[in-house]
Short mmCIF file of C-alpha atoms and ligand atoms in Angstrom, two decimals:
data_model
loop_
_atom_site.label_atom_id
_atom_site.label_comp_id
_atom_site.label_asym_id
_atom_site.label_seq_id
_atom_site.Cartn_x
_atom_site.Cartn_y
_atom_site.Cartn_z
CA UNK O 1 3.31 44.06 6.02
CA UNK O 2 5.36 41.01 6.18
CA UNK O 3 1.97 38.94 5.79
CA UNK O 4 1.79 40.89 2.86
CA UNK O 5 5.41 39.99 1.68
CA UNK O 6 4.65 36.09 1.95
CA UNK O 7 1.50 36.45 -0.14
CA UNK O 8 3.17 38.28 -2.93
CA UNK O 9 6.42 35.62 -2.21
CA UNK O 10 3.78 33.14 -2.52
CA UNK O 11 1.69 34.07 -5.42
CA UNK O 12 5.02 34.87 -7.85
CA UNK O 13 6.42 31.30 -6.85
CA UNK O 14 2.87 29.76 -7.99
CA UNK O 15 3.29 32.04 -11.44
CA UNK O 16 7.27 31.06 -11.54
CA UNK O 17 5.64 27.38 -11.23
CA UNK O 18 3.59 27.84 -13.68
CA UNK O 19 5.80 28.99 -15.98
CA UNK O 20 7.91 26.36 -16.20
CA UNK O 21 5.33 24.42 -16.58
CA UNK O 22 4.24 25.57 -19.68
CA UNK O 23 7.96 25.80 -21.24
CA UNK O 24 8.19 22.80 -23.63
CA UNK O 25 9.99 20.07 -21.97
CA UNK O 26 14.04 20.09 -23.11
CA UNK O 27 13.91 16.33 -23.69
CA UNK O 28 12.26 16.73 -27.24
CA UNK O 29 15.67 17.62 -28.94
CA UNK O 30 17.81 15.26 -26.09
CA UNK O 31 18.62 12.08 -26.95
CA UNK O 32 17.05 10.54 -23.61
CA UNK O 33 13.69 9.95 -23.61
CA UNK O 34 13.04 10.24 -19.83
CA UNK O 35 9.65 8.02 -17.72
CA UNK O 36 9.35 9.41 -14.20
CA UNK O 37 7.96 6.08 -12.54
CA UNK O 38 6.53 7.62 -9.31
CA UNK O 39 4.99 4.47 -7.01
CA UNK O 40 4.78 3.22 -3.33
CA UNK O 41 7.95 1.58 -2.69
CA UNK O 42 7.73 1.87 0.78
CA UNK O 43 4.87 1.69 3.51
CA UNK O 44 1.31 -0.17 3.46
CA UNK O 45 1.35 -0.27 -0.74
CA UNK O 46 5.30 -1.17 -1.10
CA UNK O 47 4.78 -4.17 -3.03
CA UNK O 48 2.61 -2.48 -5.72
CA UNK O 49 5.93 -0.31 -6.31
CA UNK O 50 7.57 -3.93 -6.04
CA UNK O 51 5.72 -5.19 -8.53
CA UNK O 52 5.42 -2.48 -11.21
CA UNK O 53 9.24 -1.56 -10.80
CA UNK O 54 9.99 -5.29 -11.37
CA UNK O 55 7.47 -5.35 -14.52
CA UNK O 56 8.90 -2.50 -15.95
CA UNK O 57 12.14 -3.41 -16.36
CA UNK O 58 11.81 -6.57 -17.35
CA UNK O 59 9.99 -5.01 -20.08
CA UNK O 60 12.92 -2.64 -20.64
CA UNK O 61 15.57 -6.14 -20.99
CA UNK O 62 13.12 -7.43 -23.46
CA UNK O 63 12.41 -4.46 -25.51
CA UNK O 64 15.54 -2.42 -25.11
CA UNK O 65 16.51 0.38 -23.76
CA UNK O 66 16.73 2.55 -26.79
CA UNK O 67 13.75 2.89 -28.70
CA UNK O 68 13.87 5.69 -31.99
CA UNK O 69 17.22 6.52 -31.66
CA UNK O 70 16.56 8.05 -28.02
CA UNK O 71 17.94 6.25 -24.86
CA UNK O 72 15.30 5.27 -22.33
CA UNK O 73 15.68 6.27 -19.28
CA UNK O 74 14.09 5.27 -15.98
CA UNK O 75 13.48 8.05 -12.80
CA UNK O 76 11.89 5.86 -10.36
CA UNK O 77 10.96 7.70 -7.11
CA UNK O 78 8.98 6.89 -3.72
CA UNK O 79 6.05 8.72 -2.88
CA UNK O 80 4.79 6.08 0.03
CA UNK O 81 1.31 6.44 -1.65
CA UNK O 82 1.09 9.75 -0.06
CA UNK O 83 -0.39 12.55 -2.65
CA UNK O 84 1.50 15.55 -1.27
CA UNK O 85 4.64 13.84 -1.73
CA UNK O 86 3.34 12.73 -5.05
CA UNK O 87 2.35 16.26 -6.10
CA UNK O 88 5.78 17.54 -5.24
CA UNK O 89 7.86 14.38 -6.81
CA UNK O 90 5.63 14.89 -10.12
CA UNK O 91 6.24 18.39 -10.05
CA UNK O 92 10.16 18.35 -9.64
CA UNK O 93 10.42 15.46 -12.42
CA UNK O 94 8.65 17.52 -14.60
CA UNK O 95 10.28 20.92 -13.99
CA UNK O 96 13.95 19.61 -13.35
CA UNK O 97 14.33 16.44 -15.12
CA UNK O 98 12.14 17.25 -18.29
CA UNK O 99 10.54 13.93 -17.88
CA UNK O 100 8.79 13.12 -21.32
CA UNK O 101 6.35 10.89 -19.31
CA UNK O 102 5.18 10.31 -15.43
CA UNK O 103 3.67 6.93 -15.11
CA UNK O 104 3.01 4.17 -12.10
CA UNK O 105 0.73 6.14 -9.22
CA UNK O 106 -0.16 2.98 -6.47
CA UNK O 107 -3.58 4.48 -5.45
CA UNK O 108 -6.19 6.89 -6.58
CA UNK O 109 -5.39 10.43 -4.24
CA UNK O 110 -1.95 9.89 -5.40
CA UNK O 111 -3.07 9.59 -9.06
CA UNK O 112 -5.40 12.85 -8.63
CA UNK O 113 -2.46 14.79 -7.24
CA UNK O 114 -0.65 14.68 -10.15
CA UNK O 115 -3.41 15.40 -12.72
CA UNK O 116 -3.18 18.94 -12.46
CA UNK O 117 0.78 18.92 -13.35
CA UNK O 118 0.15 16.53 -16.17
CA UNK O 119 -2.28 19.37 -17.74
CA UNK O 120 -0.66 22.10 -17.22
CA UNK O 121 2.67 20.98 -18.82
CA UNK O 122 1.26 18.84 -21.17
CA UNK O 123 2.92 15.65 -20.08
CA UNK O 124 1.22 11.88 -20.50
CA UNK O 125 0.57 10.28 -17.39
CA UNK O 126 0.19 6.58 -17.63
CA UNK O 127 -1.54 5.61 -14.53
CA UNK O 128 -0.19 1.77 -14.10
CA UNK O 129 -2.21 0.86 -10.76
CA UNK O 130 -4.92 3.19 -9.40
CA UNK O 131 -8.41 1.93 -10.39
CA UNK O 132 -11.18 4.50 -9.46
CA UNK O 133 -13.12 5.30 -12.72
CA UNK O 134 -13.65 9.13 -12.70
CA UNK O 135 -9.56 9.00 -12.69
CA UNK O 136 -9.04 9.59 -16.52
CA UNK O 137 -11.43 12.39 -16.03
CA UNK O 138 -9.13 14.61 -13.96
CA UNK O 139 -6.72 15.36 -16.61
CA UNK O 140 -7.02 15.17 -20.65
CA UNK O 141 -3.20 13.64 -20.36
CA UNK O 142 -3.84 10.25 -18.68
CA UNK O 143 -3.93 7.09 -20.15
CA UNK O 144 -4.68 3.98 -18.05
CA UNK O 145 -3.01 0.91 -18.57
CA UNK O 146 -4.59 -1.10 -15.40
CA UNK O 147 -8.33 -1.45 -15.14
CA UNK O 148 -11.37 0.21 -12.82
CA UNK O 149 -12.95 -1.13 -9.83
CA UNK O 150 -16.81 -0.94 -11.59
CA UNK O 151 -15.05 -3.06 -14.72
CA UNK O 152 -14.40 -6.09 -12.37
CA UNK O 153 -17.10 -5.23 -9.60
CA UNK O 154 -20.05 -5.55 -12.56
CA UNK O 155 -18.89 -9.18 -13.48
CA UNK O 156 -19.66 -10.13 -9.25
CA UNK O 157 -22.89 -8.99 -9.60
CA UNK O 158 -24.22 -10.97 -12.50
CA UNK O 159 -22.01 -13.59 -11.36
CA UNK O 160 -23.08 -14.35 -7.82
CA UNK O 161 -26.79 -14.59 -7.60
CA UNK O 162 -26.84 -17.02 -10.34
CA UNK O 163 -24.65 -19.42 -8.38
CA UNK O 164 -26.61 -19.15 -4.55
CA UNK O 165 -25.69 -16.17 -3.38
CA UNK O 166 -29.14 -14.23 -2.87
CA UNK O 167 -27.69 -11.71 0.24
CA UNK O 168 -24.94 -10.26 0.91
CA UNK O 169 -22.73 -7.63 2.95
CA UNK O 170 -20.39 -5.35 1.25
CA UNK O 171 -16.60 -4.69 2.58
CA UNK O 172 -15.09 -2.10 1.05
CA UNK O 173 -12.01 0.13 1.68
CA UNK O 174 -13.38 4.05 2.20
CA UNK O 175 -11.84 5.45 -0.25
CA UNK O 176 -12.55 6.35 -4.08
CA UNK O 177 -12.10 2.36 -5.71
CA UNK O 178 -13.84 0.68 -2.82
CA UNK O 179 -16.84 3.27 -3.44
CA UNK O 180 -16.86 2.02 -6.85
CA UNK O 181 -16.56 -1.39 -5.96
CA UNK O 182 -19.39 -0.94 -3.59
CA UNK O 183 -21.64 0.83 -5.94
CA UNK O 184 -20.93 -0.98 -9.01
CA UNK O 185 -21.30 -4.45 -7.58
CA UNK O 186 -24.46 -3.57 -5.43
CA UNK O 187 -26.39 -2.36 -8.05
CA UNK O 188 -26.12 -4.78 -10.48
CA UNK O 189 -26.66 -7.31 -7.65
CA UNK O 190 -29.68 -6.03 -6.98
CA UNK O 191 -30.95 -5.59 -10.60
CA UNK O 192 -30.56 -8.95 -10.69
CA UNK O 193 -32.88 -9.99 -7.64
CA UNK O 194 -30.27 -9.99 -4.77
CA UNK O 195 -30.16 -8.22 -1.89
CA UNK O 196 -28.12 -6.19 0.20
CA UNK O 197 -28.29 -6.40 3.61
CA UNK O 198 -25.26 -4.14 4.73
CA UNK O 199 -22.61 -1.85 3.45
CA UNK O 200 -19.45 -1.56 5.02
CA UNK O 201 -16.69 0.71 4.81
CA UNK O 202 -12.83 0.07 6.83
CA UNK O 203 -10.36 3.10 6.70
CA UNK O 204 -7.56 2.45 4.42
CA UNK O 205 -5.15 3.06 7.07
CA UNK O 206 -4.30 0.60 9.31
CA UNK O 207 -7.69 -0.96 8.42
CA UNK O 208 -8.71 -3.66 11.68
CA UNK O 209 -11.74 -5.98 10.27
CA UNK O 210 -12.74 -7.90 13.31
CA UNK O 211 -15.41 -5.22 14.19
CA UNK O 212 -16.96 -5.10 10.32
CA UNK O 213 -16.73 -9.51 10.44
CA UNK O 214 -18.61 -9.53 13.56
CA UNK O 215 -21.67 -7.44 11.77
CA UNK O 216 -21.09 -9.50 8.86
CA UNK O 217 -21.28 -12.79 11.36
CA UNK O 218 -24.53 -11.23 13.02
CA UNK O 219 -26.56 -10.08 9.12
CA UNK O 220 -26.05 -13.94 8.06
CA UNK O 221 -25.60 -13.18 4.62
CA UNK O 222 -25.61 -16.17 1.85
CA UNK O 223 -21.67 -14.27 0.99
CA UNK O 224 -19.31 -11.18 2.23
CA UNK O 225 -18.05 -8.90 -0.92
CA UNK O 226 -15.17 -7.22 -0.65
CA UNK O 227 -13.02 -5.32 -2.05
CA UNK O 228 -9.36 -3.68 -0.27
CA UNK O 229 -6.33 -2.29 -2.00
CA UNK O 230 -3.23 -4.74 -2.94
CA UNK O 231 -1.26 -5.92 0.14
CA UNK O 232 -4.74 -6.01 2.18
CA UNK O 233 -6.15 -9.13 0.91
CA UNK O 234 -3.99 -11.48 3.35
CA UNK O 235 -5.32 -9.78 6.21
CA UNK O 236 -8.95 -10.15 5.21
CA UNK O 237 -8.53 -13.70 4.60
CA UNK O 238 -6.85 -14.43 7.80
CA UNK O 239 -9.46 -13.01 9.99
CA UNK O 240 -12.22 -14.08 7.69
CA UNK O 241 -11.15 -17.78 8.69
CA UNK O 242 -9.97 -17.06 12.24
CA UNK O 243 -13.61 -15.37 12.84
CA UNK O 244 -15.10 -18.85 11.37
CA UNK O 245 -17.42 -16.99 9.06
CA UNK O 246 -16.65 -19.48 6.14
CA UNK O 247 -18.13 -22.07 9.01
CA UNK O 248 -20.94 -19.99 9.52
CA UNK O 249 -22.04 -20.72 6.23
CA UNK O 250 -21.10 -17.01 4.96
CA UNK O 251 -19.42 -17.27 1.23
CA UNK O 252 -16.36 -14.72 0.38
CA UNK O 253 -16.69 -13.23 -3.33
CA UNK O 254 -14.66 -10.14 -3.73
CA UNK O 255 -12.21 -8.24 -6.88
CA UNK O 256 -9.47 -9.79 -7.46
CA UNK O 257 -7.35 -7.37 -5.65
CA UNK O 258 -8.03 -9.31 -2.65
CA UNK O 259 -6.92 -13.00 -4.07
CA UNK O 260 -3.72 -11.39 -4.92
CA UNK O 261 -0.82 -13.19 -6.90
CA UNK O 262 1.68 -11.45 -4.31
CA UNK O 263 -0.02 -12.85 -1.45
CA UNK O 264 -2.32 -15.92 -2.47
CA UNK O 265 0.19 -18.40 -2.46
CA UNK O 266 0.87 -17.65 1.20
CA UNK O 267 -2.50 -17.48 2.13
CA UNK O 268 -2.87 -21.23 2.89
CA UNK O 269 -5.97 -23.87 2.05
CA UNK O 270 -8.76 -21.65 3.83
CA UNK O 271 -8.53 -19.65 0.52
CA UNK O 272 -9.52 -22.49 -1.38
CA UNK O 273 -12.90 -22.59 -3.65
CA UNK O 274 -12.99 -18.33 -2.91
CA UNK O 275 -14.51 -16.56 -5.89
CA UNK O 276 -13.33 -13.28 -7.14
CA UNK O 277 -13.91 -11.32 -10.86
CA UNK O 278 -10.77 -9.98 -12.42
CA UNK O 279 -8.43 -8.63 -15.52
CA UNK O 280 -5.60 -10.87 -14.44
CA UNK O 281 -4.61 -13.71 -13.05
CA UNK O 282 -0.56 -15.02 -12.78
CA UNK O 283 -2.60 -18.64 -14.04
CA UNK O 284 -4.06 -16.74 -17.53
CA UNK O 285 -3.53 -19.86 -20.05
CA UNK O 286 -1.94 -17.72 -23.10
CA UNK O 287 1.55 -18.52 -24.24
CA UNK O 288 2.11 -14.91 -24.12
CA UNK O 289 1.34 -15.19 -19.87
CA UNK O 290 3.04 -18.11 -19.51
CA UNK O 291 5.94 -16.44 -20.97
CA UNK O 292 5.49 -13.23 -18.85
CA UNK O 293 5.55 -15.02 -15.94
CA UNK O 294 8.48 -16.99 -16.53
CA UNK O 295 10.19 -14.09 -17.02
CA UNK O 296 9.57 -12.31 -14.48
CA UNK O 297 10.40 -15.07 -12.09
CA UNK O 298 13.55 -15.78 -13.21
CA UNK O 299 14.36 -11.53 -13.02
CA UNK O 300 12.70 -11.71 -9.58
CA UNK O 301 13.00 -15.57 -7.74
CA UNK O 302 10.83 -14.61 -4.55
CA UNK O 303 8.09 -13.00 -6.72
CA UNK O 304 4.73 -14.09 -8.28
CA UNK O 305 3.89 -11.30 -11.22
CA UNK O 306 -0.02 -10.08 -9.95
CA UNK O 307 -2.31 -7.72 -11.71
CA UNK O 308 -0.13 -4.16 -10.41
CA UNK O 309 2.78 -5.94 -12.39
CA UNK O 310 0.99 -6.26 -15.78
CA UNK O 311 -0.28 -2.95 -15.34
CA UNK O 312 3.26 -1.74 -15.19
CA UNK O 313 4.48 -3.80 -18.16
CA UNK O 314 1.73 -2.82 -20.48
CA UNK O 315 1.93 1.08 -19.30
CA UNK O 316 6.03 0.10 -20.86
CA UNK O 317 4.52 -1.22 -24.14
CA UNK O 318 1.78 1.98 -24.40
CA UNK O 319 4.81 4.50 -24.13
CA UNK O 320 7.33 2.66 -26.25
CA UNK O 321 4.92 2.53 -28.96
CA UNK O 322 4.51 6.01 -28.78
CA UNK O 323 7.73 6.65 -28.46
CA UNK O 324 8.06 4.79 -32.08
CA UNK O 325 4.93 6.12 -33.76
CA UNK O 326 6.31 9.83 -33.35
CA UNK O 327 9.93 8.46 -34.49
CA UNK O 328 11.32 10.17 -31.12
CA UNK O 329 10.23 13.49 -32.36
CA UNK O 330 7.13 14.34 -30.45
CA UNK O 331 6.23 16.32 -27.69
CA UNK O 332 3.63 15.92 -25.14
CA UNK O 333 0.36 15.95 -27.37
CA UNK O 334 2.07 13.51 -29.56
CA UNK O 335 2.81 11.08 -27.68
CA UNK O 336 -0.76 11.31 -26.33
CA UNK O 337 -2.22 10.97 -29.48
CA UNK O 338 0.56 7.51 -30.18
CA UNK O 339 -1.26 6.26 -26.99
CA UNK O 340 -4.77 6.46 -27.87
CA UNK O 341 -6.47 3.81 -29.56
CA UNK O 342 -3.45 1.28 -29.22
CA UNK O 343 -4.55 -2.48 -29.59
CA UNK O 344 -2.17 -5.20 -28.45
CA UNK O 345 -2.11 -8.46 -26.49
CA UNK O 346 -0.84 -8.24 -22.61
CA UNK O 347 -0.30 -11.05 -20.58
CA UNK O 348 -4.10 -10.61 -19.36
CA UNK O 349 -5.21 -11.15 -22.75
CA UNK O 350 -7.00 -8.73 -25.40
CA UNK O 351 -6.62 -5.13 -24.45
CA UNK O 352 -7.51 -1.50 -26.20
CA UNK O 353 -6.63 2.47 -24.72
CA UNK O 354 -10.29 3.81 -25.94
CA UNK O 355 -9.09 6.69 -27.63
CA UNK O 356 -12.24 8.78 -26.14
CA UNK O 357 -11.81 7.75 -22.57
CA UNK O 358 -8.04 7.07 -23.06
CA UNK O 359 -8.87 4.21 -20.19
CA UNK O 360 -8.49 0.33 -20.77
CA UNK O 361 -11.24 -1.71 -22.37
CA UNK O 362 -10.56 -5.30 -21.31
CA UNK O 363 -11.62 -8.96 -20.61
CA UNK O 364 -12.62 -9.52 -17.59
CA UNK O 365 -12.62 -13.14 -15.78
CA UNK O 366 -14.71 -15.04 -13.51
CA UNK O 367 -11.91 -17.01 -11.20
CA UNK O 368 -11.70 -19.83 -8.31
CA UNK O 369 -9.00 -20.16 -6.05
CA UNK O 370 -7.34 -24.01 -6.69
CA UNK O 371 -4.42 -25.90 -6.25
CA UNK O 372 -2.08 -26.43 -9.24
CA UNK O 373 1.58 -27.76 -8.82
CA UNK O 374 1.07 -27.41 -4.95
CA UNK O 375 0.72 -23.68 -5.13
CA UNK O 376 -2.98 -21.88 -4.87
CA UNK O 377 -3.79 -19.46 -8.21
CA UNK O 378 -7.22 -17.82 -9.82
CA UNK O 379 -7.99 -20.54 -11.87
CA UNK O 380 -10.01 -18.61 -14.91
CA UNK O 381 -13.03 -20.52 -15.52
CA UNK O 382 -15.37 -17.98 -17.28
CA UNK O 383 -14.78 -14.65 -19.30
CA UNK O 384 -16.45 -11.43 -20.44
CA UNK O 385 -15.12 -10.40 -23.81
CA UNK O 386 -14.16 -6.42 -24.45
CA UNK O 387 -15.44 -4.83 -21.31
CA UNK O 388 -15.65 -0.73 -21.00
CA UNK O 389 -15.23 0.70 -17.96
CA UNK O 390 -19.18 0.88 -17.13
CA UNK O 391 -18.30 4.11 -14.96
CA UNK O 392 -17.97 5.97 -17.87
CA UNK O 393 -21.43 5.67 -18.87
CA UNK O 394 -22.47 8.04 -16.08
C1 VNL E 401 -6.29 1.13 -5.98
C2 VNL E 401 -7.21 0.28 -6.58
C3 VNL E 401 -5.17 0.59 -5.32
C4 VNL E 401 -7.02 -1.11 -6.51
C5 VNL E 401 -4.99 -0.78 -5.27
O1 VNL E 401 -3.92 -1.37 -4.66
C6 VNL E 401 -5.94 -1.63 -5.86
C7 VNL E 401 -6.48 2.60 -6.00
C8 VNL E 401 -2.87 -0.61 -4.15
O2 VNL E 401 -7.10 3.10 -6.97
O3 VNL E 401 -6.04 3.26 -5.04
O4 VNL E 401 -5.75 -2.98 -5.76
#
């Protein structure tokens, strides 16, 4: 009986859920025009919530904060990269608030969590961070505005065995982006003659690398590839050199994500002459960059702007747009439609939301780590015009 009673309890609080849901969102005859910015701001991923925080206001101070006569308002909230607390923090801005918008999401299960909200209520969600492709695939409401792990990982594999690298092990998180990364860069490695001696996978948690860098150390590959989350690269690094594998003759290539702008300048001379593809780079020679950066030093002294920044500041520009195409009047749908197929310049260079996919197409860059003005950046020194995200193509 009273298992009965919490089914029934159970079932009409998933229809009450669902219900207001589906209500159209309050905010479309308010004059606040609300962004839930849900993101890691604590724990392992706390400077990806850093970073995109920091980029999106600074966007707000140089764009305003009221855009078609509706005041913007910014709900930023913690979800420690955790996608329970992510489902319930997407859910409660969306049912209480009336957010117009959810945007940021640090990593990919956080992302997925809220995907099902997003649909149901019809609400954009402008994924700022997480990078595993099939991401725009789990709801018809998200737009990305950062990049996916097969867009950079491709670049690495036509890259490398041109320039010596003929085997290699693969390093990868275990979790949907480094699977990407994995697959992506092996493949085209091996397309073009290379081979793959190894693939590794760490757990995300807590990851400890000695045990994977003494396999690497024993395979003697011609270079390690790697690719770990934001805030993970320092750690790699450190016990890449401690371990003597550069030494041992073994080469590091990896995404960008490890050569991170929040991290590289503290990684110290080891990390010279290291090799990775990506979107962005704090070093990007536009005027637009070099503006961007400034910027966003002076707003935040201690900080270096990396890729998780630029994501957040070009998410901004993709839902003040919209917020100006529909003249404030739009709800959901509208503002979806405002986002797809927007063209602008970002601080990365060149970008376009692919109104199909509704995901970033994008340069991407070849980079070495070097010393400029004392301090070590991803010096660009080739590019690949316009690319898709080759996931997509599946
Ligand atoms: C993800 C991908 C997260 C790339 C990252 O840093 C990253 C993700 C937090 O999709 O979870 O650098």
């Amino acid at each position: 009986m009273q298992r009965r009673h919490l089914i029934q309890t159970a079932a009409l609080s998933a229809i009450a859920l669902s219900i207001a849901l589906a209500l159209p969102t309050a905010s479309a005859q308010s004059n606040t025009f609300k962004i839930g910015l849900i993101l890691p701001m604590t724990g392992q991923q706390a400077s990806t919530g850093r970073q995109i925080e920091a980029a999106a206001r600074l966007y707000m101070a140089q764009n305003g904060d009221t855009v078609a006569g509706k005041k913007i308002e910014l709900i930023v909230k913690d979800d420690v990269a955790t996608p329970d607390i992510t489902k319930r923090l997407a859910q409660e801005l969306i049912v209480n608030d009336k957010v117009n918008v959810i945007a940021g999401f640090g990593v990919t299960p956080a992302a997925l969590a809220a995907a099902p909200l997003a649909t149901q209520s019809k609400t954009p969600q402008v994924v700022m961070a997480a990078a595993t492709s099939s991401i725009t695939e789990a709801s018809p409401y998200i737009v990305r505005s950062s990049f996916t792990l097969p867009q950079v990982s491709v670049a690495m594999g036509d890259w490398a065995p041109k320039n010596g690298v003929k085997s290699v092990v693969t390093l990868v998180a275990d979790y949907g982006p480094g699977n990407d990364a994995e697959k992506f860069f092996s493949e085209r490695f091996q397309l073009n003659g290379g081979k793959v001696l190894d693939k590794l996978r760490v757990p995300l948690r807590n990851p400890d690398f000695a045990p994977f860098l003494q396999k690497v150390r024993d395979a003697k590959p011609d270079a390690l590839f790697v690719f770990v989350p934001s805030g993970a690269g320092a750690a790699v690094m450190k016990q890449f050199l401690e371990r003597g594998m550069d030494k041992a003759g073994i080469r590091l290539i990896a995404t960008g994500d490890v050569t991170d702008d929040d991290q590289l300048n503290d990684m110290g001379d080891g990390a010279l002459g290291v090799v990775t593809s990506h979107h962005y780079s704090a070093a990007h020679p536009s005027a637009m960059n070099k503006k961007f950066v400034e910027a966003f030093q002076k707003a935040n002294p201690k900080m270096r702007p990396n890729f998780m920044a630029v994501g957040g500041y070009d998410g901004m520009r993709v839902i003040y747009e919209a917020l100006k195409t529909t003249k404030g009047q739009g709800g959901g749908d509208a503002l979806l439609a405002a986002m797809k197929g927007q063209v602008f310049e970002s601080p990365r260079g060149p970008v376009l939301i692919d109104a199909q996919t509704r995901d970033i197409v994008q340069d991407v860059y070849l980079r070495k780590v070097e010393k400029k003005d004392g301090q070590l950046y991803n010096v660009e020194f080739d590019v690949i015009k316009g690319v898709k995200d080759p996931g997509k193509a599946k």
